[in-house]
Amino acid sequence: MYIGIIAEILLRKQFFKAAIASSVEGADKESISALLVAVPELSKYAPEQWHRTAKLLSTEGLELEKTLSIIGGHPAILVRPVEKIAESLHCWRSCQFGDANMKVLVSAHPYLLDYTNHGQLAQRVAFLHSHFETRKNVYRLFLAAPNLLVDEQHVTEAKIAYLLQAMRHEVLEVVKSSAFAHDLDHLRCRHTFLERLGLFKPRSLKAEKSTPTGNPPLHQITDTSDKRFAVKVAYVTLEEYEVFQELYRREMEQDEQDETDDELEREEVESEPKRSAYHKKGR
């Protein structure tokens, strides 16, 4: 009895895989089977939904490999109205990254296809373009850190200021890294650690751009695990870096408290003449 039930379940699975493969033009059962194993959630979507989404993406010029990557990375796209997917693709094409780059971007980060706010996207691209010189650079920033799409602008501005002004990295070096995928505290902590060890010195303002700084590449500073950063970049043990992280956190908290205290003190000083005038008037 149980053998019969198991056989029936397996038969249904095979039929389901075949149905999906036939609904996605160019797909074979092996590719679909591998995708279903990797992303079991996909098995709850009907072949008709696969067909509708895959057809739209194909019509929009996305190759089968990228289509399957999008579906596997964002299964819920199978229930998203095709009109909305097309609208999102239009938004990203309007960024003028180049069609090939646009396809790479949305297949790497399929959740970007949920985005249809053309005006906000255009504003964000223009903002990044003003700092990073070319559309290709903006594309590379989004590819490395898709959170740039939704991060508050003041958060991104603070990171830009720190990377380009405090650390004095060149634009291309920033673009080659995933620095914007990390929060500002992470950037500050690692930079400060290297600086205090004497392993990082900001480029001289008078130096030519091509002049080597002797500093570790930015991607090694920001995009490595704590262990690799400590051992391979800072030449210390992981434990030593972890101790510094805790001390630095306390240092930042104390600085914030001092700033708050200073602000309160200024407010008290500013309000003192008003209180004095009030008392005189009361007399």
PDB file of N, CA, C and O in Angstrom, residues 43-93:
ATOM      1  N   SER A  43       7.147  24.836  -6.032  1.00  0.00           N
ATOM      2  CA  SER A  43       6.216  23.754  -6.363  1.00  0.00           C
ATOM      3  C   SER A  43       4.762  24.120  -6.089  1.00  0.00           C
ATOM      4  O   SER A  43       3.848  23.420  -6.525  1.00  0.00           O
ATOM      5  N   LYS A  44       4.534  25.220  -5.392  1.00  0.00           N
ATOM      6  CA  LYS A  44       3.149  25.602  -5.096  1.00  0.00           C
ATOM      7  C   LYS A  44       2.531  26.471  -6.195  1.00  0.00           C
ATOM      8  O   LYS A  44       1.360  26.829  -6.122  1.00  0.00           O
ATOM      9  N   TYR A  45       3.333  26.802  -7.211  1.00  0.00           N
ATOM     10  CA  TYR A  45       2.819  27.641  -8.293  1.00  0.00           C
ATOM     11  C   TYR A  45       2.442  26.782  -9.500  1.00  0.00           C
ATOM     12  O   TYR A  45       3.160  25.845  -9.855  1.00  0.00           O
ATOM     13  N   ALA A  46       1.332  27.126 -10.113  1.00  0.00           N
ATOM     14  CA  ALA A  46       0.797  26.339 -11.228  1.00  0.00           C
ATOM     15  C   ALA A  46       1.596  26.568 -12.510  1.00  0.00           C
ATOM     16  O   ALA A  46       2.175  27.640 -12.706  1.00  0.00           O
ATOM     17  N   PRO A  47       1.616  25.564 -13.391  1.00  0.00           N
ATOM     18  CA  PRO A  47       2.314  25.715 -14.678  1.00  0.00           C
ATOM     19  C   PRO A  47       1.849  26.939 -15.460  1.00  0.00           C
ATOM     20  O   PRO A  47       2.653  27.572 -16.156  1.00  0.00           O
ATOM     21  N   GLU A  48       0.558  27.290 -15.334  1.00  0.00           N
ATOM     22  CA  GLU A  48       0.040  28.461 -16.051  1.00  0.00           C
ATOM     23  C   GLU A  48       0.735  29.743 -15.580  1.00  0.00           C
ATOM     24  O   GLU A  48       0.994  30.659 -16.373  1.00  0.00           O
ATOM     25  N   GLN A  49       1.030  29.800 -14.280  1.00  0.00           N
ATOM     26  CA  GLN A  49       1.709  30.977 -13.737  1.00  0.00           C
ATOM     27  C   GLN A  49       3.150  31.046 -14.233  1.00  0.00           C
ATOM     28  O   GLN A  49       3.659  32.125 -14.558  1.00  0.00           O
ATOM     29  N   TRP A  50       3.797  29.903 -14.287  1.00  0.00           N
ATOM     30  CA  TRP A  50       5.150  29.843 -14.847  1.00  0.00           C
ATOM     31  C   TRP A  50       5.136  30.320 -16.301  1.00  0.00           C
ATOM     32  O   TRP A  50       5.978  31.118 -16.710  1.00  0.00           O
ATOM     33  N   HIS A  51       4.175  29.805 -17.051  1.00  0.00           N
ATOM     34  CA  HIS A  51       4.093  30.125 -18.476  1.00  0.00           C
ATOM     35  C   HIS A  51       3.899  31.625 -18.694  1.00  0.00           C
ATOM     36  O   HIS A  51       4.598  32.240 -19.521  1.00  0.00           O
ATOM     37  N   ARG A  52       2.970  32.202 -17.948  1.00  0.00           N
ATOM     38  CA  ARG A  52       2.659  33.623 -18.117  1.00  0.00           C
ATOM     39  C   ARG A  52       3.883  34.503 -17.816  1.00  0.00           C
ATOM     40  O   ARG A  52       4.220  35.407 -18.583  1.00  0.00           O
ATOM     41  N   THR A  53       4.553  34.216 -16.705  1.00  0.00           N
ATOM     42  CA  THR A  53       5.704  35.033 -16.306  1.00  0.00           C
ATOM     43  C   THR A  53       6.886  34.832 -17.251  1.00  0.00           C
ATOM     44  O   THR A  53       7.525  35.798 -17.688  1.00  0.00           O
ATOM     45  N   ALA A  54       7.170  33.572 -17.569  1.00  0.00           N
ATOM     46  CA  ALA A  54       8.310  33.279 -18.448  1.00  0.00           C
ATOM     47  C   ALA A  54       8.102  33.871 -19.840  1.00  0.00           C
ATOM     48  O   ALA A  54       9.050  34.374 -20.461  1.00  0.00           O
ATOM     49  N   LYS A  55       6.872  33.826 -20.312  1.00  0.00           N
ATOM     50  CA  LYS A  55       6.583  34.383 -21.636  1.00  0.00           C
ATOM     51  C   LYS A  55       6.818  35.890 -21.651  1.00  0.00           C
ATOM     52  O   LYS A  55       7.400  36.432 -22.597  1.00  0.00           O
ATOM     53  N   LEU A  56       6.376  36.568 -20.594  1.00  0.00           N
ATOM     54  CA  LEU A  56       6.571  38.020 -20.514  1.00  0.00           C
ATOM     55  C   LEU A  56       8.061  38.359 -20.484  1.00  0.00           C
ATOM     56  O   LEU A  56       8.530  39.240 -21.224  1.00  0.00           O
ATOM     57  N   LEU A  57       8.816  37.650 -19.658  1.00  0.00           N
ATOM     58  CA  LEU A  57      10.248  37.931 -19.548  1.00  0.00           C
ATOM     59  C   LEU A  57      10.967  37.639 -20.862  1.00  0.00           C
ATOM     60  O   LEU A  57      11.880  38.368 -21.263  1.00  0.00           O
ATOM     61  N   SER A  58      10.551  36.582 -21.533  1.00  0.00           N
ATOM     62  CA  SER A  58      11.136  36.256 -22.833  1.00  0.00           C
ATOM     63  C   SER A  58      10.812  37.339 -23.858  1.00  0.00           C
ATOM     64  O   SER A  58      11.676  37.766 -24.629  1.00  0.00           O
ATOM     65  N   THR A  59       9.572  37.794 -23.846  1.00  0.00           N
ATOM     66  CA  THR A  59       9.152  38.862 -24.761  1.00  0.00           C
ATOM     67  C   THR A  59       9.956  40.135 -24.517  1.00  0.00           C
ATOM     68  O   THR A  59      10.257  40.889 -25.448  1.00  0.00           O
ATOM     69  N   GLU A  60      10.321  40.353 -23.249  1.00  0.00           N
ATOM     70  CA  GLU A  60      11.100  41.539 -22.889  1.00  0.00           C
ATOM     71  C   GLU A  60      12.592  41.362 -23.171  1.00  0.00           C
ATOM     72  O   GLU A  60      13.394  42.244 -22.873  1.00  0.00           O
ATOM     73  N   GLY A  61      12.948  40.206 -23.729  1.00  0.00           N
ATOM     74  CA  GLY A  61      14.325  40.006 -24.160  1.00  0.00           C
ATOM     75  C   GLY A  61      15.232  39.298 -23.178  1.00  0.00           C
ATOM     76  O   GLY A  61      16.445  39.213 -23.402  1.00  0.00           O
ATOM     77  N   LEU A  62      14.675  38.765 -22.083  1.00  0.00           N
ATOM     78  CA  LEU A  62      15.520  38.058 -21.121  1.00  0.00           C
ATOM     79  C   LEU A  62      15.724  36.611 -21.550  1.00  0.00           C
ATOM     80  O   LEU A  62      14.767  35.911 -21.895  1.00  0.00           O
ATOM     81  N   GLU A  63      16.970  36.178 -21.507  1.00  0.00           N
ATOM     82  CA  GLU A  63      17.301  34.815 -21.885  1.00  0.00           C
ATOM     83  C   GLU A  63      16.735  33.837 -20.850  1.00  0.00           C
ATOM     84  O   GLU A  63      16.457  34.206 -19.709  1.00  0.00           O
ATOM     85  N   LEU A  64      16.599  32.577 -21.256  1.00  0.00           N
ATOM     86  CA  LEU A  64      16.016  31.557 -20.385  1.00  0.00           C
ATOM     87  C   LEU A  64      16.776  31.442 -19.063  1.00  0.00           C
ATOM     88  O   LEU A  64      16.165  31.344 -17.994  1.00  0.00           O
ATOM     89  N   GLU A  65      18.099  31.469 -19.131  1.00  0.00           N
ATOM     90  CA  GLU A  65      18.903  31.346 -17.910  1.00  0.00           C
ATOM     91  C   GLU A  65      18.561  32.447 -16.911  1.00  0.00           C
ATOM     92  O   GLU A  65      18.412  32.202 -15.713  1.00  0.00           O
ATOM     93  N   LYS A  66      18.424  33.677 -17.410  1.00  0.00           N
ATOM     94  CA  LYS A  66      18.104  34.799 -16.525  1.00  0.00           C
ATOM     95  C   LYS A  66      16.655  34.710 -16.044  1.00  0.00           C
ATOM     96  O   LYS A  66      16.340  35.075 -14.905  1.00  0.00           O
ATOM     97  N   THR A  67      15.777  34.230 -16.898  1.00  0.00           N
ATOM     98  CA  THR A  67      14.376  34.060 -16.502  1.00  0.00           C
ATOM     99  C   THR A  67      14.264  33.083 -15.336  1.00  0.00           C
ATOM    100  O   THR A  67      13.579  33.353 -14.338  1.00  0.00           O
ATOM    101  N   LEU A  68      14.947  31.956 -15.445  1.00  0.00           N
ATOM    102  CA  LEU A  68      14.909  30.964 -14.366  1.00  0.00           C
ATOM    103  C   LEU A  68      15.589  31.492 -13.106  1.00  0.00           C
ATOM    104  O   LEU A  68      15.167  31.183 -11.987  1.00  0.00           O
ATOM    105  N   SER A  69      16.622  32.302 -13.290  1.00  0.00           N
ATOM    106  CA  SER A  69      17.299  32.905 -12.143  1.00  0.00           C
ATOM    107  C   SER A  69      16.361  33.861 -11.408  1.00  0.00           C
ATOM    108  O   SER A  69      16.329  33.897 -10.170  1.00  0.00           O
ATOM    109  N   ILE A  70      15.592  34.618 -12.164  1.00  0.00           N
ATOM    110  CA  ILE A  70      14.628  35.554 -11.573  1.00  0.00           C
ATOM    111  C   ILE A  70      13.540  34.790 -10.818  1.00  0.00           C
ATOM    112  O   ILE A  70      13.208  35.113  -9.672  1.00  0.00           O
ATOM    113  N   ILE A  71      13.002  33.768 -11.442  1.00  0.00           N
ATOM    114  CA  ILE A  71      11.940  32.979 -10.805  1.00  0.00           C
ATOM    115  C   ILE A  71      12.466  32.273  -9.561  1.00  0.00           C
ATOM    116  O   ILE A  71      11.807  32.256  -8.513  1.00  0.00           O
ATOM    117  N   GLY A  72      13.654  31.712  -9.652  1.00  0.00           N
ATOM    118  CA  GLY A  72      14.226  31.021  -8.498  1.00  0.00           C
ATOM    119  C   GLY A  72      14.578  31.965  -7.363  1.00  0.00           C
ATOM    120  O   GLY A  72      14.456  31.618  -6.188  1.00  0.00           O
ATOM    121  N   GLY A  73      15.000  33.166  -7.712  1.00  0.00           N
ATOM    122  CA  GLY A  73      15.388  34.132  -6.687  1.00  0.00           C
ATOM    123  C   GLY A  73      14.220  34.878  -6.078  1.00  0.00           C
ATOM    124  O   GLY A  73      14.337  35.448  -4.989  1.00  0.00           O
ATOM    125  N   HIS A  74      13.092  34.882  -6.777  1.00  0.00           N
ATOM    126  CA  HIS A  74      11.920  35.637  -6.301  1.00  0.00           C
ATOM    127  C   HIS A  74      10.645  34.909  -6.745  1.00  0.00           C
ATOM    128  O   HIS A  74       9.938  35.353  -7.653  1.00  0.00           O
ATOM    129  N   PRO A  75      10.339  33.776  -6.112  1.00  0.00           N
ATOM    130  CA  PRO A  75       9.194  32.962  -6.540  1.00  0.00           C
ATOM    131  C   PRO A  75       7.874  33.727  -6.630  1.00  0.00           C
ATOM    132  O   PRO A  75       7.045  33.439  -7.503  1.00  0.00           O
ATOM    133  N   ALA A  76       7.678  34.709  -5.761  1.00  0.00           N
ATOM    134  CA  ALA A  76       6.408  35.444  -5.752  1.00  0.00           C
ATOM    135  C   ALA A  76       6.165  36.219  -7.039  1.00  0.00           C
ATOM    136  O   ALA A  76       5.038  36.660  -7.300  1.00  0.00           O
ATOM    137  N   ILE A  77       7.199  36.347  -7.862  1.00  0.00           N
ATOM    138  CA  ILE A  77       7.003  37.051  -9.129  1.00  0.00           C
ATOM    139  C   ILE A  77       6.031  36.285 -10.028  1.00  0.00           C
ATOM    140  O   ILE A  77       5.420  36.855 -10.937  1.00  0.00           O
ATOM    141  N   LEU A  78       5.859  34.987  -9.748  1.00  0.00           N
ATOM    142  CA  LEU A  78       4.951  34.168 -10.556  1.00  0.00           C
ATOM    143  C   LEU A  78       3.489  34.574 -10.371  1.00  0.00           C
ATOM    144  O   LEU A  78       2.639  34.219 -11.197  1.00  0.00           O
ATOM    145  N   VAL A  79       3.185  35.297  -9.299  1.00  0.00           N
ATOM    146  CA  VAL A  79       1.805  35.759  -9.102  1.00  0.00           C
ATOM    147  C   VAL A  79       1.701  37.270  -9.305  1.00  0.00           C
ATOM    148  O   VAL A  79       0.626  37.845  -9.127  1.00  0.00           O
ATOM    149  N   ARG A  80       2.799  37.894  -9.664  1.00  0.00           N
ATOM    150  CA  ARG A  80       2.762  39.335  -9.925  1.00  0.00           C
ATOM    151  C   ARG A  80       2.166  39.567 -11.310  1.00  0.00           C
ATOM    152  O   ARG A  80       2.541  38.898 -12.284  1.00  0.00           O
ATOM    153  N   PRO A  81       1.244  40.516 -11.444  1.00  0.00           N
ATOM    154  CA  PRO A  81       0.665  40.797 -12.767  1.00  0.00           C
ATOM    155  C   PRO A  81       1.756  41.122 -13.785  1.00  0.00           C
ATOM    156  O   PRO A  81       2.675  41.895 -13.484  1.00  0.00           O
ATOM    157  N   VAL A  82       1.640  40.538 -14.955  1.00  0.00           N
ATOM    158  CA  VAL A  82       2.686  40.743 -15.965  1.00  0.00           C
ATOM    159  C   VAL A  82       2.798  42.214 -16.358  1.00  0.00           C
ATOM    160  O   VAL A  82       3.876  42.680 -16.742  1.00  0.00           O
ATOM    161  N   GLU A  83       1.695  42.954 -16.256  1.00  0.00           N
ATOM    162  CA  GLU A  83       1.745  44.380 -16.578  1.00  0.00           C
ATOM    163  C   GLU A  83       2.680  45.115 -15.621  1.00  0.00           C
ATOM    164  O   GLU A  83       3.402  46.034 -16.018  1.00  0.00           O
ATOM    165  N   LYS A  84       2.662  44.696 -14.352  1.00  0.00           N
ATOM    166  CA  LYS A  84       3.525  45.330 -13.359  1.00  0.00           C
ATOM    167  C   LYS A  84       4.993  44.967 -13.594  1.00  0.00           C
ATOM    168  O   LYS A  84       5.893  45.797 -13.408  1.00  0.00           O
ATOM    169  N   ILE A  85       5.235  43.727 -13.991  1.00  0.00           N
ATOM    170  CA  ILE A  85       6.612  43.316 -14.287  1.00  0.00           C
ATOM    171  C   ILE A  85       7.140  44.120 -15.473  1.00  0.00           C
ATOM    172  O   ILE A  85       8.269  44.621 -15.457  1.00  0.00           O
ATOM    173  N   ALA A  86       6.308  44.262 -16.489  1.00  0.00           N
ATOM    174  CA  ALA A  86       6.705  45.030 -17.674  1.00  0.00           C
ATOM    175  C   ALA A  86       6.959  46.490 -17.311  1.00  0.00           C
ATOM    176  O   ALA A  86       7.911  47.115 -17.800  1.00  0.00           O
ATOM    177  N   GLU A  87       6.124  47.027 -16.427  1.00  0.00           N
ATOM    178  CA  GLU A  87       6.297  48.418 -15.989  1.00  0.00           C
ATOM    179  C   GLU A  87       7.617  48.592 -15.246  1.00  0.00           C
ATOM    180  O   GLU A  87       8.328  49.585 -15.431  1.00  0.00           O
ATOM    181  N   SER A  88       7.944  47.617 -14.410  1.00  0.00           N
ATOM    182  CA  SER A  88       9.204  47.682 -13.672  1.00  0.00           C
ATOM    183  C   SER A  88      10.402  47.598 -14.613  1.00  0.00           C
ATOM    184  O   SER A  88      11.378  48.343 -14.469  1.00  0.00           O
ATOM    185  N   LEU A  89      10.329  46.701 -15.583  1.00  0.00           N
ATOM    186  CA  LEU A  89      11.416  46.594 -16.563  1.00  0.00           C
ATOM    187  C   LEU A  89      11.592  47.910 -17.325  1.00  0.00           C
ATOM    188  O   LEU A  89      12.720  48.327 -17.617  1.00  0.00           O
ATOM    189  N   HIS A  90      10.483  48.562 -17.622  1.00  0.00           N
ATOM    190  CA  HIS A  90      10.551  49.863 -18.297  1.00  0.00           C
ATOM    191  C   HIS A  90      11.266  50.884 -17.412  1.00  0.00           C
ATOM    192  O   HIS A  90      12.080  51.686 -17.892  1.00  0.00           O
ATOM    193  N   CYS A  91      10.964  50.851 -16.114  1.00  0.00           N
ATOM    194  CA  CYS A  91      11.629  51.753 -15.162  1.00  0.00           C
ATOM    195  C   CYS A  91      13.139  51.565 -15.200  1.00  0.00           C
ATOM    196  O   CYS A  91      13.905  52.533 -15.277  1.00  0.00           O
ATOM    197  N   TRP A  92      13.556  50.302 -15.126  1.00  0.00           N
ATOM    198  CA  TRP A  92      14.990  50.027 -15.075  1.00  0.00           C
ATOM    199  C   TRP A  92      15.665  50.324 -16.414  1.00  0.00           C
ATOM    200  O   TRP A  92      16.820  50.759 -16.446  1.00  0.00           O
ATOM    201  N   ARG A  93      14.955  50.125 -17.510  1.00  0.00           N
ATOM    202  CA  ARG A  93      15.533  50.476 -18.816  1.00  0.00           C
ATOM    203  C   ARG A  93      15.744  51.985 -18.918  1.00  0.00           C
ATOM    204  O   ARG A  93      16.699  52.455 -19.544  1.00  0.00           O
TER     205      ARG A  93
END
